[in-house]
Coordinates of C-alpha atoms and ligand atoms in Angstrom, one line a residue:
M1 CA 3.3 -23.3 -18.8
R2 CA 3.8 -22.9 -15.1
T3 CA 2.8 -19.4 -13.9
V4 CA 4.1 -17.8 -10.7
Y5 CA 2.4 -14.6 -9.5
L6 CA 4.8 -12.4 -7.5
D7 CA 3.1 -9.1 -7.8
H8 CA 1.0 -9.0 -4.6
N9 CA 1.9 -5.4 -3.8
A10 CA 0.1 -4.5 -7.1
T11 CA -3.0 -6.5 -6.3
T12 CA -4.0 -9.9 -4.9
R13 CA -6.3 -12.7 -6.0
I14 CA -9.7 -12.3 -4.4
D15 CA -10.3 -15.1 -1.8
P16 CA -13.1 -17.4 -3.0
A17 CA -14.7 -17.1 0.5
V18 CA -14.8 -13.4 -0.1
V19 CA -16.7 -13.9 -3.4
E20 CA -19.0 -16.2 -1.6
A21 CA -19.8 -13.6 1.0
M22 CA -20.4 -11.0 -1.6
L23 CA -22.7 -13.0 -3.8
P24 CA -26.0 -12.5 -2.0
F25 CA -25.5 -8.8 -2.2
L26 CA -25.2 -9.0 -6.0
G27 CA -28.5 -10.9 -6.0
E28 CA -31.4 -11.1 -3.7
S29 CA -30.0 -8.8 -1.0
F30 CA -30.0 -5.7 -3.2
G31 CA -31.4 -3.2 -0.7
N32 CA -30.1 0.3 -0.2
P33 CA -28.7 0.7 3.4
S34 CA -30.5 4.0 3.8
S35 CA -33.9 2.5 3.1
H36 CA -36.3 1.9 6.0
H37 CA -37.7 -1.5 5.1
A38 CA -36.5 -5.1 5.3
F39 CA -34.4 -4.8 2.2
G40 CA -32.6 -1.7 3.4
E41 CA -32.2 -3.1 6.9
A42 CA -30.5 -6.3 5.6
A43 CA -28.0 -4.2 3.6
F44 CA -27.5 -1.8 6.6
S45 CA -26.6 -4.6 8.9
A46 CA -24.2 -6.2 6.3
V47 CA -22.4 -2.9 6.0
R48 CA -22.3 -2.6 9.8
K49 CA -20.8 -6.0 10.2
A50 CA -18.1 -5.2 7.6
R51 CA -17.3 -2.0 9.4
R52 CA -16.7 -3.9 12.6
Q53 CA -14.5 -6.5 10.7
V54 CA -12.3 -3.6 9.4
Q55 CA -12.3 -2.0 12.8
T56 CA -11.0 -5.2 14.4
L57 CA -8.2 -5.6 11.8
I58 CA -6.8 -2.2 12.6
G59 CA -7.5 -2.1 16.3
A60 CA -9.7 1.0 16.1
A61 CA -11.8 2.0 19.2
S62 CA -15.1 2.3 17.4
D63 CA -16.7 1.2 14.1
S64 CA -17.8 4.7 13.6
E65 CA -14.2 5.6 12.9
I66 CA -14.3 3.7 9.6
V67 CA -15.4 5.6 6.5
F68 CA -15.8 3.4 3.4
T69 CA -14.3 4.9 0.2
S70 CA -13.5 3.8 -3.3
G71 CA -10.0 2.7 -2.3
G72 CA -6.6 3.8 -1.2
T73 CA -6.4 6.7 -3.7
E74 CA -9.6 8.3 -2.6
S75 CA -8.7 7.8 1.1
D76 CA -5.4 9.5 0.6
N77 CA -6.9 12.4 -1.3
T78 CA -9.7 12.8 1.3
A79 CA -7.3 12.8 4.3
L80 CA -5.0 15.5 3.0
L81 CA -7.8 17.8 1.6
S82 CA -9.9 17.4 4.7
A83 CA -6.9 18.3 7.0
L84 CA -6.1 21.4 4.9
A85 CA -9.7 22.6 5.0
A86 CA -10.2 21.7 8.7
L87 CA -7.0 23.3 10.0
A88 CA -6.9 26.5 7.9
P89 CA -5.2 28.9 8.1
R90 CA -2.5 26.3 8.6
N91 CA -1.5 25.5 5.0
E92 CA 1.7 23.3 5.1
I93 CA 1.9 19.6 4.3
I94 CA 4.8 17.3 5.2
V95 CA 5.2 14.1 3.2
S96 CA 8.1 11.7 2.6
A97 CA 9.8 11.8 -0.8
V98 CA 8.8 8.1 -1.3
E99 CA 5.0 8.4 -0.9
H100 CA 2.6 6.8 -3.3
P101 CA 1.5 8.9 -6.3
A102 CA -2.0 9.2 -4.6
V103 CA -0.3 11.5 -2.2
L104 CA 2.5 13.0 -4.2
T105 CA 0.4 14.0 -7.3
L106 CA -2.2 15.7 -5.1
C107 CA 0.6 17.6 -3.3
E108 CA 2.0 18.8 -6.7
R109 CA -1.5 20.0 -7.7
L110 CA -2.0 21.8 -4.3
E111 CA 1.4 23.5 -4.7
A112 CA 0.7 24.5 -8.3
E113 CA -2.6 26.1 -7.3
G114 CA -0.9 27.9 -4.4
R115 CA -3.2 26.2 -1.9
A116 CA -0.4 24.6 0.1
R117 CA 3.3 24.6 0.8
V118 CA 4.7 21.0 0.7
H119 CA 7.8 19.7 2.5
R120 CA 9.2 16.5 1.0
I121 CA 11.3 14.7 3.6
P122 CA 14.2 12.8 2.2
V123 CA 15.1 9.2 3.0
D124 CA 18.5 7.5 3.3
R125 CA 19.9 4.7 1.2
C126 CA 17.8 2.1 3.0
G127 CA 14.7 4.2 2.5
R128 CA 14.5 5.3 6.2
I129 CA 13.0 8.7 6.9
D130 CA 15.3 11.6 7.9
V131 CA 13.8 12.4 11.3
A132 CA 15.8 15.5 11.8
A133 CA 14.6 17.0 8.5
Y134 CA 11.0 16.1 9.6
E135 CA 11.4 17.8 12.9
D136 CA 12.9 20.9 11.2
A137 CA 9.9 21.1 8.8
L138 CA 7.2 20.7 11.5
C139 CA 5.9 24.0 12.7
E140 CA 2.7 25.9 13.7
R141 CA 1.8 26.2 10.0
T142 CA 1.8 22.4 9.5
A143 CA -1.8 21.2 8.8
V144 CA -1.0 17.6 8.1
V145 CA 1.8 15.1 8.0
S146 CA 1.4 12.1 5.7
F147 CA 3.9 9.3 6.0
M148 CA 3.2 5.8 4.7
W149 CA 3.3 2.9 7.0
A150 CA 4.9 0.5 4.4
N151 CA 6.4 1.4 1.1
N152 CA 4.8 -0.3 -1.9
E153 CA 8.0 -0.6 -3.8
T154 CA 10.6 -1.6 -1.2
G155 CA 8.4 -2.7 1.7
T156 CA 10.4 -0.4 4.0
L157 CA 8.4 0.4 7.2
F158 CA 8.3 3.9 8.7
P159 CA 8.1 4.2 12.5
V160 CA 4.7 5.9 12.1
E161 CA 3.8 5.6 15.8
T162 CA 6.7 7.9 16.9
L163 CA 6.4 10.1 13.8
A164 CA 2.7 10.6 14.7
E165 CA 3.5 11.7 18.2
K166 CA 5.7 14.5 16.9
A167 CA 2.9 15.8 14.6
Q168 CA 0.5 15.7 17.5
A169 CA 2.9 17.7 19.7
A170 CA 3.0 20.4 16.9
G171 CA -0.8 20.5 16.8
A172 CA -0.9 19.0 13.2
L173 CA -3.0 16.0 12.0
F174 CA -1.1 12.8 11.1
H175 CA -2.2 10.7 8.2
T176 CA -0.7 7.4 7.2
D177 CA -1.2 5.4 4.0
A178 CA -1.4 1.9 5.4
V179 CA -2.5 0.3 2.2
Q180 CA 0.5 -2.0 2.0
A181 CA 0.8 -2.6 5.8
T182 CA -2.8 -3.6 6.5
G183 CA -3.0 -7.3 7.1
R184 CA 0.7 -7.7 6.9
V185 CA 1.9 -6.1 10.0
P186 CA 0.0 -5.8 13.3
I187 CA -1.8 -2.4 13.6
R188 CA -3.4 -1.1 16.8
V189 CA -4.3 2.3 15.6
E190 CA -6.2 3.3 18.8
E191 CA -2.9 3.0 20.7
T192 CA -1.2 5.6 18.5
A193 CA -1.4 9.3 17.8
I194 CA -2.5 8.6 14.2
S195 CA -5.5 10.8 13.2
M196 CA -6.3 9.2 9.8
M197 CA -5.3 6.1 8.0
S198 CA -5.9 4.8 4.4
L199 CA -6.8 1.2 3.6
S200 CA -7.6 -0.7 0.4
A201 CA -9.3 -4.1 0.1
H202 CA -7.6 -5.4 -3.0
K203 CA -4.2 -5.7 -1.3
I204 CA -5.7 -8.2 1.2
A205 CA -7.5 -10.6 -1.1
G206 CA -10.6 -8.4 -1.2
P207 CA -12.4 -6.8 -4.2
K208 CA -11.0 -3.8 -6.1
G209 CA -12.6 -0.3 -5.9
I210 CA -13.3 -0.4 -2.2
G211 CA -11.3 0.9 0.7
A212 CA -11.6 2.9 3.9
L213 CA -10.4 6.0 5.7
Y214 CA -9.9 5.5 9.4
V215 CA -10.8 8.9 11.0
R216 CA -10.1 9.0 14.8
R217 CA -13.1 10.3 16.7
K218 CA -13.1 14.1 17.3
T219 CA -10.7 14.6 14.3
P220 CA -12.1 17.6 12.4
F221 CA -13.3 16.4 9.1
H222 CA -14.4 17.8 5.7
P223 CA -15.8 15.3 3.2
L224 CA -14.4 15.1 -0.3
I225 CA -17.5 13.6 -1.9
L226 CA -20.6 15.6 -1.1
G227 CA -24.0 14.2 -1.5
G228 CA -26.4 12.4 0.9
R229 CA -25.8 11.6 4.6
Q230 CA -24.1 8.3 4.1
E231 CA -21.1 7.3 6.2
R232 CA -22.3 9.8 8.9
N233 CA -22.1 12.7 6.5
R234 CA -18.4 11.9 5.7
R235 CA -18.8 10.4 2.2
G236 CA -21.8 10.9 0.0
G237 CA -23.2 8.3 -2.4
T238 CA -25.0 5.0 -2.0
E239 CA -22.7 2.5 -0.4
N240 CA -21.1 -0.2 -2.6
V241 CA -22.7 -2.9 -0.4
P242 CA -21.2 -6.1 -2.1
A243 CA -17.7 -4.6 -2.2
I244 CA -18.0 -3.5 1.4
V245 CA -19.1 -6.9 2.5
G246 CA -16.2 -8.4 0.6
F247 CA -13.8 -6.0 2.3
G248 CA -15.1 -6.9 5.7
E249 CA -14.7 -10.7 5.0
A250 CA -11.2 -10.1 3.6
A251 CA -10.3 -8.1 6.7
E252 CA -11.5 -10.8 9.0
R253 CA -9.5 -13.4 7.2
A254 CA -6.4 -11.3 7.0
A255 CA -6.5 -10.7 10.8
S256 CA -6.8 -14.4 11.5
R257 CA -3.8 -15.4 9.5
L258 CA -1.6 -12.3 9.8
E259 CA 1.0 -13.8 12.2
S260 CA 1.4 -17.2 10.5
E261 CA 1.5 -15.7 7.0
A262 CA 4.1 -13.0 7.9
A263 CA 6.4 -15.8 9.2
R264 CA 5.8 -17.9 6.2
M265 CA 6.4 -15.0 3.8
K266 CA 9.6 -14.0 5.6
A267 CA 11.0 -17.5 5.2
L268 CA 10.2 -17.7 1.5
R269 CA 11.3 -14.1 0.8
D270 CA 14.6 -14.6 2.6
R271 CA 15.3 -17.8 0.7
L272 CA 14.6 -16.0 -2.5
E273 CA 16.9 -13.1 -1.7
R274 CA 19.7 -15.4 -0.5
G275 CA 19.5 -17.4 -3.7
L276 CA 19.5 -14.4 -6.0
L277 CA 22.3 -12.6 -4.2
G278 CA 24.4 -15.7 -4.0
T279 CA 24.1 -16.5 -7.7
I280 CA 24.0 -13.1 -9.5
P281 CA 27.0 -10.9 -9.2
G282 CA 26.2 -7.2 -8.9
A283 CA 22.8 -7.7 -7.2
R284 CA 21.6 -5.6 -4.3
V285 CA 18.4 -5.5 -2.3
N286 CA 16.8 -2.1 -2.0
G287 CA 15.1 -1.3 1.3
D288 CA 15.6 -1.5 5.0
P289 CA 17.3 -4.8 5.9
T290 CA 15.2 -5.3 9.0
A291 CA 12.2 -2.9 9.1
R292 CA 10.6 -4.2 5.9
L293 CA 7.4 -6.0 4.9
A294 CA 8.0 -9.8 5.0
N295 CA 6.6 -10.3 1.5
T296 CA 8.6 -7.7 -0.4
C297 CA 11.9 -8.1 -2.3
N298 CA 13.0 -5.2 -4.3
I299 CA 16.3 -6.3 -6.0
A300 CA 18.4 -4.5 -8.6
F301 CA 20.9 -6.0 -11.0
E302 CA 23.8 -4.0 -12.1
D303 CA 23.9 -3.2 -15.8
V304 CA 20.6 -4.9 -16.6
D305 CA 17.4 -3.4 -18.1
G306 CA 14.7 -4.1 -15.5
D307 CA 11.9 -3.7 -18.0
G308 CA 13.6 -6.1 -20.4
L309 CA 14.0 -8.6 -17.5
L310 CA 10.4 -8.1 -16.6
A311 CA 9.4 -9.0 -20.2
L312 CA 11.6 -12.1 -20.3
L313 CA 10.2 -13.2 -16.9
A314 CA 6.7 -12.7 -18.1
R315 CA 7.4 -15.0 -21.1
E316 CA 8.5 -17.6 -18.5
G317 CA 5.2 -17.2 -16.7
I318 CA 6.7 -15.2 -13.8
A319 CA 4.6 -12.0 -13.0
C320 CA 6.4 -9.3 -11.1
S321 CA 6.9 -5.5 -11.4
S322 CA 9.7 -3.1 -12.0
G323 CA 8.1 -0.5 -9.7
S324 CA 4.7 0.5 -8.4
A325 CA 1.9 -0.9 -10.6
C326 CA 0.3 2.5 -10.5
S327 CA 3.3 3.9 -12.5
A328 CA 3.8 0.8 -14.7
G329 CA 4.2 1.8 -18.3
A330 CA 6.1 4.9 -17.4
M331 CA 9.7 4.2 -18.3
Q332 CA 11.2 6.6 -15.8
P333 CA 13.2 5.3 -12.9
S334 CA 11.2 4.9 -9.8
H335 CA 11.0 8.0 -7.7
V336 CA 11.4 5.8 -4.6
L337 CA 14.7 4.3 -5.8
Q338 CA 15.9 7.7 -6.9
A339 CA 15.1 9.2 -3.5
M340 CA 17.2 6.3 -2.0
A341 CA 20.1 7.3 -4.2
V342 CA 20.3 3.9 -5.7
P343 CA 23.4 4.0 -7.9
A344 CA 22.9 4.8 -11.6
S345 CA 24.4 1.4 -12.5
H346 CA 21.5 -0.4 -10.7
L347 CA 18.7 2.2 -11.0
G348 CA 17.3 0.8 -14.3
G349 CA 17.7 -2.8 -13.2
A350 CA 15.3 -3.1 -10.3
V351 CA 12.5 -5.6 -10.1
R352 CA 10.0 -6.0 -7.3
L353 CA 9.0 -9.5 -6.3
S354 CA 6.1 -9.4 -3.9
L355 CA 4.9 -12.6 -2.3
G356 CA 1.4 -13.6 -1.2
R357 CA -0.8 -16.3 0.1
D358 CA -0.6 -18.7 -2.9
N359 CA 3.2 -18.8 -3.1
D360 CA 5.2 -21.7 -1.7
D361 CA 8.7 -23.1 -1.9
S362 CA 8.2 -24.5 -5.4
D363 CA 7.6 -21.0 -6.7
I364 CA 10.9 -19.9 -5.2
D365 CA 12.7 -22.8 -6.7
H366 CA 11.2 -21.9 -10.1
V367 CA 12.3 -18.2 -9.8
L368 CA 15.8 -19.2 -8.7
A369 CA 16.1 -21.6 -11.6
V370 CA 14.8 -19.1 -14.2
L371 CA 15.9 -15.6 -13.2
P372 CA 19.7 -15.8 -13.0
P373 CA 20.3 -17.1 -16.5
L374 CA 18.0 -14.3 -17.8
V375 CA 20.2 -11.7 -16.1
T376 CA 23.3 -13.3 -17.7
R377 CA 21.6 -13.2 -21.0
L378 CA 20.6 -9.5 -20.7
R379 CA 24.2 -8.6 -19.7
Q380 CA 25.6 -10.0 -22.9
P381 CA 26.1 -7.4 -25.7
A382 CA 23.1 -7.4 -28.1
G383 CA 25.0 -9.1 -30.9
T384 CA 26.3 -12.0 -28.9
R385 CA 23.0 -12.4 -27.2
K386 CA 21.4 -13.6 -30.5
V387 CA 24.2 -16.1 -31.2
A388 CA 23.9 -17.5 -27.7
R389 CA 20.1 -18.0 -28.1
A390 CA 20.5 -19.5 -31.5
G391 CA 23.2 -21.9 -30.2
Ligands
PLP401 N1 -1.2 3.7 -1.5 C1 -0.3 2.7 -1.7 C2 0.9 2.6 -0.8 C3 -0.5 1.7 -2.7 O1 0.3 0.7 -2.9 C4 -1.7 1.9 -3.5 C5 -1.9 0.9 -4.6 O2 -1.0 0.4 -5.3 C6 -2.6 2.9 -3.3 C7 -2.3 3.8 -2.3 C8 -3.8 3.1 -4.1 O3 -4.8 2.2 -3.6 P1 -6.1 1.9 -4.6 O4 -5.6 1.0 -5.7 O5 -7.0 1.2 -3.7 O6 -6.6 3.2 -5.0

C-alpha cells in the first residue's frame, strides 16, 4: 500500500546524512567532552562544531549563546523558570492562549503553586495575537513573555520581533518557542530583542531527544538541571554527543535548503488546500491566510469526526494528525482551535496535514483522490454508511 507521511509538525524522518555524521560518536569516538585527553578533545571539538552549525541556522552572534538541552520541552521549561528566578521579585508571565503544552502546563503548575501570575493573551479567528491585550498585560511586574514563533497546529506566525521589543521596553525577558519555525522561516535572532529561544532537532530531520536554548549574552540565567560545569554551567550532565552532532548536521542542512524548500512546500500546500476546499463543501482552513508556515494545512470539515477521519486516512496509508502530536490520544478539542473560536460545527472535524522534505506532487494527488470521498462517507448517517460500503 502506498504511504504518505503528512505529519512533519509532529516529527520528521532523520536525514541519512545526519545518521552518517552521528555514527562515529556511537562507536570509536566515544570520549567525554570534559575529559582532557585525545578522546575527550575529539568529542569536545565535535560539540563545538555542532554549536556553530546551530548558531549559523538561527543567526546568533556567538556559539556561546547556544545551550544544548534534551529538546523543545526542556528548553521551554528552562527559559520560563530561569526568567522567574532571575528577575524576582517580578513574578508575572505573559503567554499566548495557543502556546504548546510545554509552556502552558508549566504555567498552570506555577499558578497552582502560587509562584507566578499568568496572563494568557487571546488570539483572533485567524490565530493572530491580540496586541492591545498584550500591551495591557505588560507591566513592571512582568518577568517573562513567551510567545511562540510558529504555531504547531495551524502554522500561524506571530510577529515575534515586534512583540519582543515591547517586552524589552518593559524590562522583561522575551522567550520564543521557535521549535516549528526553525529551518522553515529565516531567523536572525541577533537582530531582534529576543532574550531566549527554544529549538528542537527532530523537527528538522535531526534526532529526537536533543534541542537547544538560545540565551542571548548577558541575559541573567538560572540553570534548570544542576550538576557539573557543562554548557558553561548552564546545563549539568554529560553532553549527548552523538545527538548533538546530529543536530548540528541537521541544522546545517536545514539552513542550506530553507529558501528552496519553503517555496516548494508552499506550492504543494496551496495546491492541496485549493483541491480540498474546491471539492469538499463546508471545509475551512484554520490559521492566518498569509502569515503561516508554508508546510502546514489545518483544515476543518463541517459535521465530520476528525478522529474518525484520521483513522480512515491511516487505513489508506495517509499519516496526519488531528491536533498537536503531544496531545494525541486526548479526545478534547484542540485548545488552539478553541482559542480561535472555530465554530462548534467544525471544531471536532479538524485535521492537520503538515508537509516535509519527502513530499511531492504525487502525494498531493493521492490525498486529493482519497480524502474527499472519506469525508462524504463520514457525513452519511451511520446506518446508510454501512449500506454504502457493502454496495
Ligand atoms: N514546542 C512546540 C511548538 C512543538 O511543536 C513541540 C513538539 O511538538 C515542542 C515544543 C516540544 O519539543 P520536543 O519534542 O523536542 O520536546
